[in-house]
Amino acid sequence: MTISEEIMTAGDMKKTGGGGLMRAKNSKPEEIRKSNIQAAKALSDAVRTSLGPRGMDKMIQDPKGEVTITNDGATILNQMMVVHPAAKMLVELSKAQDIEAGDGTTSVVVLAGSLLGAAEKMLAKGIHPTTISDSFQKAAAKSVEILINMSIPVDLNDRESLLKSATTSLCSKVVSQNSAELSPIAVDSVLKIVDPARENNVNLKDIKVIKKLGGTVDDTELVDGLVLEQKTSNVNGPKRMEKAKIGFIQFQVSPPKTDMDNQVVVSDYAAMDRVLKEERAYILNIVKQIKKAGCNVLLIQKSILRDALSDLAVHFFDKTKIMVIKDIEREDVEFLCKSLNCRPIASLDHFTPENLATAELVEEIQTGTSKCVKFSGIANPGKTVSLIIRGSNKLMLDEAHRSLHDALCVIRCLVKKRFLIAGGGAPEIEVSRELMMHANTLTGPDAYCFKAFAEAMEIIPYTLSENAGLNPIGTVTELRNRHALGEKTAGINVRKGCISNILEENVVQPLLVSTSAITLATETVRSILKIDDIVNTIRG
Ligand code: ADP
Ligand code: MG
């Protein structure tokens, strides 16, 4: 008996009737493929209800009882406990779309699920998985071509169009009612950091987003200058400093510790006195040098080895009127240096006036329930932006952050590739229609696969109308008819519940979001199709 026969269940034996070794051998890959497709489709169905402006939100609870409310596909999948290895591929797919485009993370998974359904039908017809996979790749390339043909070029100076695309992205989020405030913030912040030297890309790390509880999402603001979420460490020291000289240090102002876990035992009072005196002299020396360099605002990087500041140091800084802000995170170092146009100072010897940055004003301000420090009038500032997101509770605040991230990504997409397309299911239905026509010119399995691919694209308008409470079959067929009559921009008007020219509704999205959704979804479907076995290893 061969191994594959042994693995077969009794049911399989009955199906194949025990006859024909070939069939017995083939049945395992088929089963595996089927189970992979089922698992991935189930996951895609789970996020389907979140698509579009009328999509629902998910409440996610983690084992610690922490709750997240979100509408973002990537976040939902990322937090789900997915066990099946094929379903995990969809989680990765959503992440890939998040990295590539930032938006369209729900669409990409819904599309992949639908394409898998199409592949399943083709498999049932007896078409070989490799043939399906190749055909789908060709169909995806053709779809991208169709999308490019229907796209509209956009100029970065065309603020209106940028605002519209940011609004479309925000419309389908929990914070949609705040899109009027958030869209201009997203557009302005990305445009502010576009580097003329590297025009075709922007680094979103140059936008620092701070979340502060208190107030509402309307109070979210783009700050002119730099904002640090820490408050000052001074007790009686200055909270406001005009004509600031800022030093950013990476060493600590506290007594040094021994390298290993050693103990120093002090046995008499004289020795104790000496230790205290030494400490005082050590810290005073550092503070004096800092003061001598003319610094009046000191930033200290967070350290895991010892306290950044001892109580004694705080006392001295208070006395010498130096404002101190500690616990600057390591990942913020680059952003901070770029914004302030300075370099971090790694040792006291390098603490010299030329290494300091200058700003007109540094002050501690109250935002909501906590404080933060604002720098304004920075000399030669780098191209960076600080945003303060506000929200009345943590759930809202986090979701506002994720939604704003999507909107920022949409604008980044438009900087990368300056083309827009209509939304509301218009691009998908147009791709579907043109692919279908193209399929009629093909022969062999390609013709079948192209048709199946074209049909699968209809899932987006279908789901959009389903989620909006419309009749999906009626809406999609009407949409198809309107496109057949040449109305390339006809889309689902979710607000009015009808089909209309979606450009007039100002629903536009970046071309890159749609093209990358189709290519990435197809890529994942192809790799799922090509898997014929799951092997578990004993190594952990
Ligand atoms: P994703 O995570 O994939 O971006 P969304 O929930 O943001 O998912 O939904 C995006 C889809 O909703 C796109 O197909 C877009 O065209 C459509 N859409 C967004 N706003 C509207 C609107 N106002 N009217 C119709 N369709 C819209
Ligand atoms: Mg979106």
Coordinates of C-alpha atoms and ligand atoms in Angstrom, one line a residue:
M1 CA 0.0 0.0 0.0
T2 CA 1.4 3.5 -0.8
I3 CA 1.5 6.2 1.8
S4 CA -1.1 8.3 0.1
E5 CA -3.5 5.4 0.2
E6 CA -2.9 4.9 3.9
I7 CA -3.7 8.5 4.6
M8 CA -7.0 8.4 2.7
T9 CA -10.0 8.2 4.9
A10 CA -12.7 5.6 4.5
G11 CA -14.9 8.1 2.8
D12 CA -12.3 8.8 0.2
M13 CA -12.0 5.1 -0.4
K14 CA -15.7 4.9 -1.1
K15 CA -15.5 7.8 -3.5
T16 CA -12.7 6.4 -5.6
G17 CA -14.1 3.0 -5.1
G18 CA -10.6 1.8 -4.3
G19 CA -10.0 1.6 -8.0
G20 CA -7.2 3.1 -10.0
L21 CA -3.9 4.0 -8.3
M22 CA -3.7 7.2 -10.2
R23 CA -6.9 8.6 -8.7
A24 CA -5.9 7.5 -5.3
K25 CA -2.6 9.3 -5.7
N26 CA -4.2 12.5 -7.0
S27 CA -6.9 12.8 -4.4
K28 CA -4.6 14.1 -1.6
P29 CA -3.4 17.2 -3.4
E30 CA -7.0 17.9 -4.4
E31 CA -8.2 17.6 -0.8
I32 CA -5.4 19.8 0.4
R33 CA -6.1 22.4 -2.2
K34 CA -9.8 22.3 -1.4
S35 CA -9.2 22.7 2.3
N36 CA -6.8 25.6 1.7
I37 CA -9.3 27.4 -0.5
Q38 CA -12.1 26.8 2.0
A39 CA -10.1 28.2 4.9
A40 CA -9.0 31.3 3.0
K41 CA -12.5 31.9 1.7
A42 CA -13.9 31.7 5.2
L43 CA -11.5 34.4 6.4
S44 CA -12.3 36.6 3.5
D45 CA -16.0 36.2 4.2
A46 CA -15.4 37.3 7.8
V47 CA -14.1 40.7 6.7
R48 CA -16.5 41.2 3.8
T49 CA -19.1 43.0 5.9
S50 CA -16.6 45.8 6.7
L51 CA -16.2 46.9 3.1
G52 CA -17.4 50.3 2.0
P53 CA -18.9 53.4 3.6
R54 CA -21.8 51.5 5.0
G55 CA -19.7 48.6 6.1
M56 CA -19.8 47.4 9.7
D57 CA -17.1 47.6 12.2
K58 CA -15.6 44.8 14.2
M59 CA -15.0 44.6 17.9
I60 CA -11.9 42.6 18.7
Q61 CA -11.1 41.3 22.1
D62 CA -7.7 40.0 23.0
P63 CA -6.9 37.4 25.7
K64 CA -6.1 40.2 28.1
G65 CA -9.5 41.6 27.7
E66 CA -8.4 44.6 25.7
V67 CA -10.9 45.7 23.1
T68 CA -10.3 47.3 19.6
I69 CA -13.0 48.7 17.4
T70 CA -12.0 48.9 13.8
N71 CA -13.1 48.9 10.2
D72 CA -9.6 48.5 8.8
G73 CA -9.0 45.1 7.1
A74 CA -5.4 44.9 7.9
T75 CA -6.0 45.5 11.6
I76 CA -8.9 43.0 11.8
L77 CA -6.9 40.2 10.2
N78 CA -3.7 41.1 12.1
Q79 CA -5.5 40.7 15.4
M80 CA -7.5 37.6 14.6
M81 CA -6.2 34.3 15.8
V82 CA -5.8 32.6 12.5
V83 CA -4.7 28.9 12.7
H84 CA -4.9 27.6 9.2
P85 CA -1.7 28.1 7.2
A86 CA -3.5 29.1 4.0
A87 CA -5.8 31.6 5.9
K88 CA -2.6 33.1 7.3
M89 CA -1.6 33.9 3.7
L90 CA -4.5 36.2 3.5
V91 CA -3.4 38.0 6.6
E92 CA 0.0 38.5 5.0
L93 CA -1.8 39.7 1.8
S94 CA -3.6 42.3 3.8
K95 CA -0.3 43.4 5.4
A96 CA 1.4 43.6 2.0
Q97 CA -1.4 45.8 0.7
D98 CA -1.0 48.0 3.8
I99 CA 2.7 48.4 3.1
E100 CA 2.3 48.9 -0.7
A101 CA -0.7 51.2 -0.8
G102 CA -1.9 51.7 2.8
D103 CA -5.6 51.6 1.8
G104 CA -7.7 48.9 0.2
T105 CA -6.8 46.3 2.8
T106 CA -10.3 45.0 3.0
S107 CA -10.9 45.1 -0.7
V108 CA -7.7 43.0 -1.4
V109 CA -8.9 40.2 0.9
V110 CA -12.4 40.2 -0.4
L111 CA -11.0 40.1 -4.0
A112 CA -8.7 37.2 -3.1
G113 CA -11.6 35.2 -1.6
S114 CA -13.7 35.8 -4.7
L115 CA -10.8 34.8 -7.0
L116 CA -10.3 31.6 -5.0
G117 CA -14.0 30.8 -5.5
A118 CA -13.4 31.3 -9.3
A119 CA -10.4 29.0 -9.1
E120 CA -12.4 26.4 -7.3
K121 CA -14.9 26.4 -10.2
M122 CA -12.1 26.0 -12.7
L123 CA -10.6 23.1 -10.8
A124 CA -14.0 21.4 -10.7
K125 CA -14.1 21.7 -14.5
G126 CA -10.8 19.7 -14.5
I127 CA -8.5 22.5 -15.5
H128 CA -5.0 22.0 -14.1
P129 CA -4.0 24.4 -11.3
T130 CA -0.9 25.6 -13.1
T131 CA -3.0 26.5 -16.1
I132 CA -5.4 28.4 -13.9
S133 CA -2.6 30.1 -12.2
D134 CA -1.0 31.3 -15.4
S135 CA -4.3 32.5 -16.9
F136 CA -5.1 34.4 -13.7
Q137 CA -1.7 36.1 -14.0
K138 CA -2.5 37.2 -17.5
A139 CA -5.9 38.3 -16.5
A140 CA -4.5 40.4 -13.7
A141 CA -2.0 42.1 -16.0
K142 CA -4.9 42.9 -18.4
S143 CA -7.0 44.3 -15.6
V144 CA -4.2 46.6 -14.6
E145 CA -4.0 47.8 -18.2
I146 CA -7.7 48.5 -18.2
L147 CA -7.5 50.4 -14.9
I148 CA -4.6 52.5 -16.2
N149 CA -6.7 53.3 -19.3
M150 CA -9.6 54.6 -17.3
S151 CA -7.5 56.6 -14.8
I152 CA -7.4 60.4 -14.6
P153 CA -4.0 62.2 -14.1
V154 CA -3.8 64.4 -11.0
D155 CA -1.5 67.2 -10.2
L156 CA -0.1 67.7 -6.6
N157 CA -1.2 71.3 -6.8
D158 CA -4.7 70.2 -7.4
R159 CA -5.7 70.4 -3.7
E160 CA -9.4 69.7 -4.4
S161 CA -8.7 66.2 -5.9
L162 CA -6.3 65.3 -3.1
L163 CA -8.9 66.3 -0.6
K164 CA -11.6 64.2 -2.3
S165 CA -9.4 61.1 -2.3
A166 CA -8.6 61.5 1.4
T167 CA -12.3 62.0 2.1
T168 CA -13.2 58.8 0.2
S169 CA -10.8 56.8 2.3
L170 CA -12.0 58.3 5.6
C171 CA -15.7 58.0 4.6
S172 CA -15.7 54.2 5.2
K173 CA -14.2 54.6 8.7
V174 CA -15.6 54.9 12.2
V175 CA -14.5 58.5 12.2
S176 CA -16.3 59.3 8.9
Q177 CA -18.2 62.2 10.4
N178 CA -14.9 64.0 11.1
S179 CA -13.5 63.6 7.5
A180 CA -14.0 67.3 6.9
E181 CA -11.4 68.1 9.5
L182 CA -9.1 65.1 9.0
S183 CA -8.8 65.3 5.2
P184 CA -7.1 68.7 5.0
I185 CA -4.7 67.6 7.8
A186 CA -3.7 64.5 5.8
V187 CA -3.2 66.4 2.6
D188 CA -1.3 69.2 4.2
S189 CA 1.0 67.0 6.2
V190 CA 2.0 64.8 3.2
L191 CA 2.5 67.8 0.9
K192 CA 4.7 69.4 3.6
I193 CA 7.1 66.5 3.7
V194 CA 7.4 65.9 0.0
D195 CA 11.1 66.1 -0.7
P196 CA 11.9 67.8 -4.1
A197 CA 14.9 65.6 -4.5
R198 CA 13.0 62.4 -4.0
E199 CA 9.8 63.5 -5.6
N200 CA 8.2 60.2 -6.2
N201 CA 8.1 58.9 -2.7
V202 CA 7.5 60.2 0.8
N203 CA 8.5 58.7 4.1
L204 CA 5.6 58.7 6.4
K205 CA 8.0 58.4 9.3
D206 CA 8.5 62.1 8.8
I207 CA 5.0 62.6 10.2
K208 CA 4.9 62.1 13.9
V209 CA 1.5 61.3 15.2
I210 CA 0.8 61.9 18.9
K211 CA -2.3 60.6 20.5
K212 CA -3.8 62.6 23.4
L213 CA -6.9 61.6 25.3
G214 CA -9.4 64.3 25.9
G215 CA -11.5 66.5 23.6
T216 CA -12.9 65.0 20.4
V217 CA -11.6 64.0 17.1
D218 CA -12.5 67.5 15.7
D219 CA -9.7 68.9 17.9
T220 CA -7.1 67.0 16.0
E221 CA -4.5 69.5 14.8
L222 CA -1.4 69.8 12.6
V223 CA 1.2 71.6 14.6
D224 CA 3.5 74.1 13.1
G225 CA 6.8 73.0 14.5
L226 CA 7.6 70.0 16.7
V227 CA 5.7 68.4 19.5
L228 CA 7.0 65.8 22.0
E229 CA 4.5 63.7 23.9
Q230 CA 6.6 63.7 27.0
K231 CA 6.2 66.4 29.6
T232 CA 9.1 68.3 31.3
S233 CA 10.9 66.5 34.1
N234 CA 11.5 69.7 36.1
V235 CA 9.9 70.2 39.4
N236 CA 10.4 73.9 40.0
G237 CA 12.1 74.6 36.8
P238 CA 11.1 76.6 33.7
K239 CA 8.0 75.4 31.7
R240 CA 8.5 78.0 29.0
M241 CA 11.8 79.0 27.4
E242 CA 12.2 81.7 24.8
K243 CA 15.3 81.7 22.5
A244 CA 15.9 78.1 23.3
K245 CA 19.2 76.4 22.8
I246 CA 18.4 72.7 22.6
G247 CA 20.8 69.9 23.3
F248 CA 19.9 66.3 22.7
I249 CA 22.0 63.8 24.7
Q250 CA 22.3 60.1 24.6
F251 CA 24.0 59.8 28.0
Q252 CA 22.5 59.9 31.4
V253 CA 22.7 62.4 34.2
S254 CA 22.7 60.0 37.1
P255 CA 25.3 58.1 39.1
P256 CA 26.9 55.3 37.1
K257 CA 26.1 51.7 38.0
T258 CA 28.4 48.7 38.1
D259 CA 28.5 46.6 35.0
M260 CA 27.2 43.5 36.7
D261 CA 24.8 42.9 39.6
N262 CA 27.3 43.8 42.3
Q263 CA 26.7 45.4 45.7
V264 CA 28.8 48.0 47.3
V265 CA 28.6 47.8 51.1
V266 CA 29.3 51.0 52.9
S267 CA 30.2 50.3 56.5
D268 CA 30.9 53.7 58.2
Y269 CA 29.5 57.2 58.0
A270 CA 32.6 58.8 56.7
A271 CA 32.5 56.5 53.7
M272 CA 28.8 57.2 53.2
D273 CA 29.5 60.9 53.2
R274 CA 32.3 60.4 50.6
V275 CA 29.9 58.5 48.3
L276 CA 27.3 61.2 48.5
K277 CA 29.9 63.9 47.9
E278 CA 31.3 62.0 44.9
E279 CA 27.8 61.7 43.4
R280 CA 27.1 65.4 43.9
A281 CA 30.4 66.4 42.3
Y282 CA 29.8 64.0 39.4
I283 CA 26.4 65.3 38.6
L284 CA 27.3 68.9 39.2
N285 CA 30.1 68.6 36.8
I286 CA 27.8 67.4 34.0
V287 CA 25.2 70.1 34.7
K288 CA 27.9 72.8 34.8
Q289 CA 29.2 71.7 31.4
I290 CA 25.8 71.7 29.9
K291 CA 25.1 75.2 31.3
K292 CA 28.5 76.4 30.0
A293 CA 27.7 75.4 26.5
G294 CA 24.7 77.8 26.7
C295 CA 22.0 75.0 26.6
N296 CA 18.7 75.8 28.2
V297 CA 16.6 72.9 26.9
L298 CA 17.9 69.4 27.3
L299 CA 16.4 66.3 25.7
I300 CA 17.6 62.9 27.0
Q301 CA 17.2 59.6 25.2
K302 CA 15.6 56.8 27.1
S303 CA 18.0 54.2 28.5
I304 CA 17.3 50.7 29.7
L305 CA 20.5 50.6 31.7
R306 CA 19.8 53.2 34.3
D307 CA 17.8 56.3 35.2
A308 CA 18.1 59.1 32.7
L309 CA 18.0 61.6 35.5
S310 CA 18.6 61.3 39.2
D311 CA 16.6 63.4 41.7
L312 CA 19.7 65.3 42.4
A313 CA 20.2 66.1 38.7
V314 CA 16.6 67.4 38.5
H315 CA 17.3 69.6 41.5
F316 CA 20.4 71.1 39.8
F317 CA 18.6 71.6 36.5
D318 CA 15.8 73.4 38.3
K319 CA 18.4 75.7 39.9
T320 CA 20.2 76.4 36.7
K321 CA 16.9 77.0 34.9
I322 CA 17.4 74.3 32.3
M323 CA 14.3 72.7 31.0
V324 CA 14.7 68.9 30.8
I325 CA 12.7 66.4 28.8
K326 CA 13.6 62.7 29.4
D327 CA 12.6 59.4 27.9
I328 CA 13.0 60.2 24.2
E329 CA 12.4 56.9 22.4
R330 CA 15.1 55.4 20.3
E331 CA 12.9 55.3 17.2
D332 CA 12.1 59.0 17.6
V333 CA 15.8 60.0 17.5
E334 CA 16.0 60.3 13.7
F335 CA 12.8 62.2 13.5
L336 CA 13.8 64.6 16.2
C337 CA 17.2 65.3 14.7
K338 CA 15.7 65.9 11.3
S339 CA 13.1 68.3 12.8
L340 CA 15.4 70.2 15.0
N341 CA 18.3 70.1 12.6
C342 CA 20.8 68.8 15.2
R343 CA 22.8 65.7 16.0
P344 CA 22.5 63.6 19.1
I345 CA 25.4 64.1 21.5
A346 CA 26.8 60.8 22.8
S347 CA 29.2 62.0 25.4
L348 CA 29.8 65.0 27.6
D349 CA 33.0 65.9 25.8
H350 CA 31.0 66.7 22.7
F351 CA 28.6 68.9 24.4
T352 CA 29.6 72.1 22.7
P353 CA 27.6 75.1 21.5
E354 CA 27.8 74.1 17.8
N355 CA 26.0 70.9 18.5
L356 CA 22.9 72.7 19.9
A357 CA 19.8 73.5 17.9
T358 CA 17.9 76.7 18.3
A359 CA 14.2 77.6 18.5
E360 CA 12.2 80.7 19.2
L361 CA 10.1 79.1 21.9
V362 CA 9.8 75.8 23.7
E363 CA 6.9 75.5 26.1
E364 CA 4.9 72.9 27.9
I365 CA 1.3 73.0 26.9
Q366 CA -1.8 71.2 28.2
T367 CA -3.6 69.0 25.7
G368 CA -6.7 67.2 26.9
T369 CA -5.9 65.4 30.1
S370 CA -2.1 65.5 29.8
K371 CA 0.8 67.7 28.9
C372 CA 3.2 67.8 26.0
V373 CA 6.1 70.1 24.9
K374 CA 5.9 72.2 21.8
F375 CA 8.8 73.7 19.9
S376 CA 8.1 76.6 17.6
G377 CA 10.3 78.9 15.4
I378 CA 12.9 76.2 14.9
A379 CA 16.0 77.5 13.0
N380 CA 16.4 75.6 9.7
P381 CA 13.8 73.0 10.4
G382 CA 13.8 69.7 8.4
K383 CA 10.8 68.7 6.4
T384 CA 8.8 67.0 9.1
V385 CA 5.3 67.4 10.5
S386 CA 3.8 66.7 14.0
L387 CA 0.1 65.9 14.4
I388 CA -1.8 65.7 17.7
I389 CA -4.8 63.4 17.4
R390 CA -7.5 63.9 20.0
G391 CA -10.3 61.6 21.1
S392 CA -12.7 61.2 24.0
N393 CA -11.8 57.6 24.6
K394 CA -9.0 55.2 23.8
L395 CA -11.0 53.2 21.3
M396 CA -11.9 56.2 19.3
L397 CA -8.4 57.6 19.6
D398 CA -6.8 54.4 18.2
E399 CA -9.3 54.1 15.4
A400 CA -8.8 57.8 14.5
H401 CA -5.1 57.1 14.3
R402 CA -5.5 54.1 12.0
S403 CA -8.0 56.0 9.8
L404 CA -5.7 59.0 9.5
H405 CA -2.9 56.6 8.6
D406 CA -5.0 55.3 5.7
A407 CA -5.7 58.8 4.5
L408 CA -2.0 59.7 4.7
C409 CA -1.2 56.6 2.7
V410 CA -3.8 57.6 0.1
I411 CA -2.0 60.9 -0.4
R412 CA 1.3 59.1 -0.5
C413 CA 0.0 56.8 -3.2
L414 CA -0.9 59.9 -5.2
V415 CA 2.6 61.3 -4.8
K416 CA 4.1 58.0 -5.9
K417 CA 1.7 57.5 -8.9
R418 CA -0.2 60.6 -9.8
F419 CA -3.4 59.0 -11.1
L420 CA -6.9 58.8 -9.7
I421 CA -9.8 56.5 -10.6
A422 CA -13.5 56.7 -9.7
G423 CA -14.6 54.6 -6.7
G424 CA -17.9 53.0 -5.8
G425 CA -17.3 49.8 -7.7
A426 CA -16.9 51.6 -11.0
P427 CA -13.3 50.3 -11.7
E428 CA -14.1 46.7 -10.8
I429 CA -17.2 46.5 -13.0
E430 CA -15.4 48.1 -15.9
V431 CA -12.5 45.7 -15.5
S432 CA -15.0 42.8 -15.4
R433 CA -16.8 44.0 -18.5
E434 CA -13.7 44.5 -20.6
L435 CA -12.1 41.3 -19.5
M436 CA -15.3 39.5 -20.4
M437 CA -15.1 40.9 -23.9
H438 CA -11.5 40.1 -24.2
A439 CA -12.2 36.5 -23.1
N440 CA -14.4 36.1 -26.1
T441 CA -11.4 36.5 -28.3
L442 CA -9.5 33.8 -26.5
T443 CA -9.5 30.0 -27.0
G444 CA -8.9 27.1 -24.7
P445 CA -8.8 27.1 -20.9
D446 CA -7.7 30.8 -21.0
A447 CA -11.1 31.8 -22.2
Y448 CA -12.8 30.0 -19.2
C449 CA -10.3 31.4 -16.7
F450 CA -10.6 35.0 -18.0
K451 CA -14.3 34.7 -17.7
A452 CA -14.2 33.4 -14.2
F453 CA -11.7 36.1 -13.2
A454 CA -13.9 38.8 -14.7
E455 CA -16.9 37.5 -12.8
A456 CA -14.9 37.4 -9.6
M457 CA -14.2 41.1 -9.9
E458 CA -17.9 41.8 -9.4
I459 CA -17.6 40.9 -5.8
I460 CA -16.6 44.5 -4.9
P461 CA -19.7 46.3 -6.3
Y462 CA -21.8 43.3 -5.1
T463 CA -20.5 43.6 -1.5
L464 CA -20.7 47.4 -1.5
S465 CA -24.4 47.3 -2.4
E466 CA -25.1 44.4 -0.1
N467 CA -23.5 46.3 2.8
A468 CA -25.4 49.4 1.9
G469 CA -28.7 47.5 2.2
L470 CA -29.4 47.6 -1.6
N471 CA -30.5 44.7 -3.7
P472 CA -27.1 43.4 -4.8
I473 CA -28.2 41.5 -7.9
G474 CA -30.3 44.3 -9.2
T475 CA -27.7 46.9 -8.5
V476 CA -24.8 45.0 -10.1
T477 CA -26.7 44.2 -13.2
E478 CA -27.8 47.8 -13.6
L479 CA -24.3 48.9 -13.1
R480 CA -23.1 46.5 -15.7
N481 CA -25.7 47.7 -18.2
R482 CA -24.7 51.4 -17.6
H483 CA -21.1 50.5 -18.2
A484 CA -22.1 48.7 -21.4
L485 CA -23.7 51.9 -22.5
G486 CA -20.4 53.6 -22.2
E487 CA -20.8 55.2 -18.8
K488 CA -17.3 54.3 -17.5
T489 CA -17.7 56.3 -14.3
A490 CA -21.1 55.0 -13.2
G491 CA -20.8 53.7 -9.7
I492 CA -22.8 52.8 -6.7
N493 CA -24.0 55.9 -5.0
V494 CA -24.2 54.5 -1.5
R495 CA -25.7 57.6 0.0
K496 CA -28.7 57.9 -2.4
G497 CA -29.0 54.2 -3.0
C498 CA -28.8 54.3 -6.7
I499 CA -26.3 54.2 -9.7
S500 CA -24.9 57.5 -10.7
N501 CA -21.8 59.2 -12.1
I502 CA -19.6 58.6 -9.1
L503 CA -17.2 61.4 -10.0
E504 CA -20.0 63.9 -9.4
E505 CA -20.3 62.4 -5.9
N506 CA -16.5 63.1 -5.4
V507 CA -15.7 59.5 -4.7
V508 CA -12.2 59.0 -6.1
Q509 CA -9.3 56.8 -5.0
P510 CA -5.7 56.5 -6.1
L511 CA -5.0 54.2 -9.0
L512 CA -2.2 52.5 -7.1
V513 CA -4.7 51.2 -4.4
S514 CA -6.8 49.4 -7.0
T515 CA -3.9 48.1 -9.2
S516 CA -2.0 46.8 -6.2
A517 CA -5.1 45.2 -4.8
I518 CA -5.6 43.2 -8.0
T519 CA -2.0 42.2 -8.5
L520 CA -1.4 41.2 -4.8
A521 CA -4.7 39.3 -4.6
T522 CA -3.9 37.4 -7.7
E523 CA -0.4 36.6 -6.5
T524 CA -1.7 35.1 -3.3
V525 CA -4.4 33.1 -5.1
R526 CA -1.8 31.7 -7.4
S527 CA 0.4 30.6 -4.6
I528 CA -2.5 29.0 -2.8
L529 CA -3.3 27.1 -6.0
K530 CA 0.2 25.8 -6.3
I531 CA 0.3 24.2 -2.9
D532 CA -0.5 20.5 -3.0
D533 CA 0.7 19.4 0.4
I534 CA 1.0 20.7 4.0
V535 CA 4.0 19.3 5.8
N536 CA 4.4 19.8 9.5
T537 CA 7.9 19.8 11.0
I538 CA 8.9 18.6 14.4
R539 CA 11.3 21.5 14.9
G540 CA 9.8 24.3 16.9
Ligands
ADP1 P1 -10.6 49.2 2.3 O1 -10.0 48.8 3.6 O2 -10.4 48.1 1.2 O3 -10.1 50.5 1.8 P2 -13.1 50.4 2.7 O4 -14.0 50.0 3.7 O5 -12.3 51.7 2.8 O6 -12.1 49.2 2.4 O7 -13.9 50.5 1.3 C1 -13.4 50.8 0.1 C2 -14.4 50.7 -1.0 O8 -15.5 51.5 -0.8 C3 -13.8 51.1 -2.3 O9 -14.1 50.2 -3.3 C4 -14.4 52.5 -2.6 O10 -14.6 52.7 -4.0 C5 -15.8 52.3 -1.9 N1 -16.3 53.6 -1.4 C6 -15.7 54.5 -0.6 N2 -16.5 55.5 -0.3 C7 -17.6 55.4 -1.1 C8 -18.7 56.2 -1.4 N3 -18.9 57.3 -0.8 N4 -19.6 55.7 -2.2 C9 -19.4 54.5 -2.9 N5 -18.4 53.8 -2.7 C10 -17.4 54.2 -1.8
MG2 MG -10.4 52.4 2.7

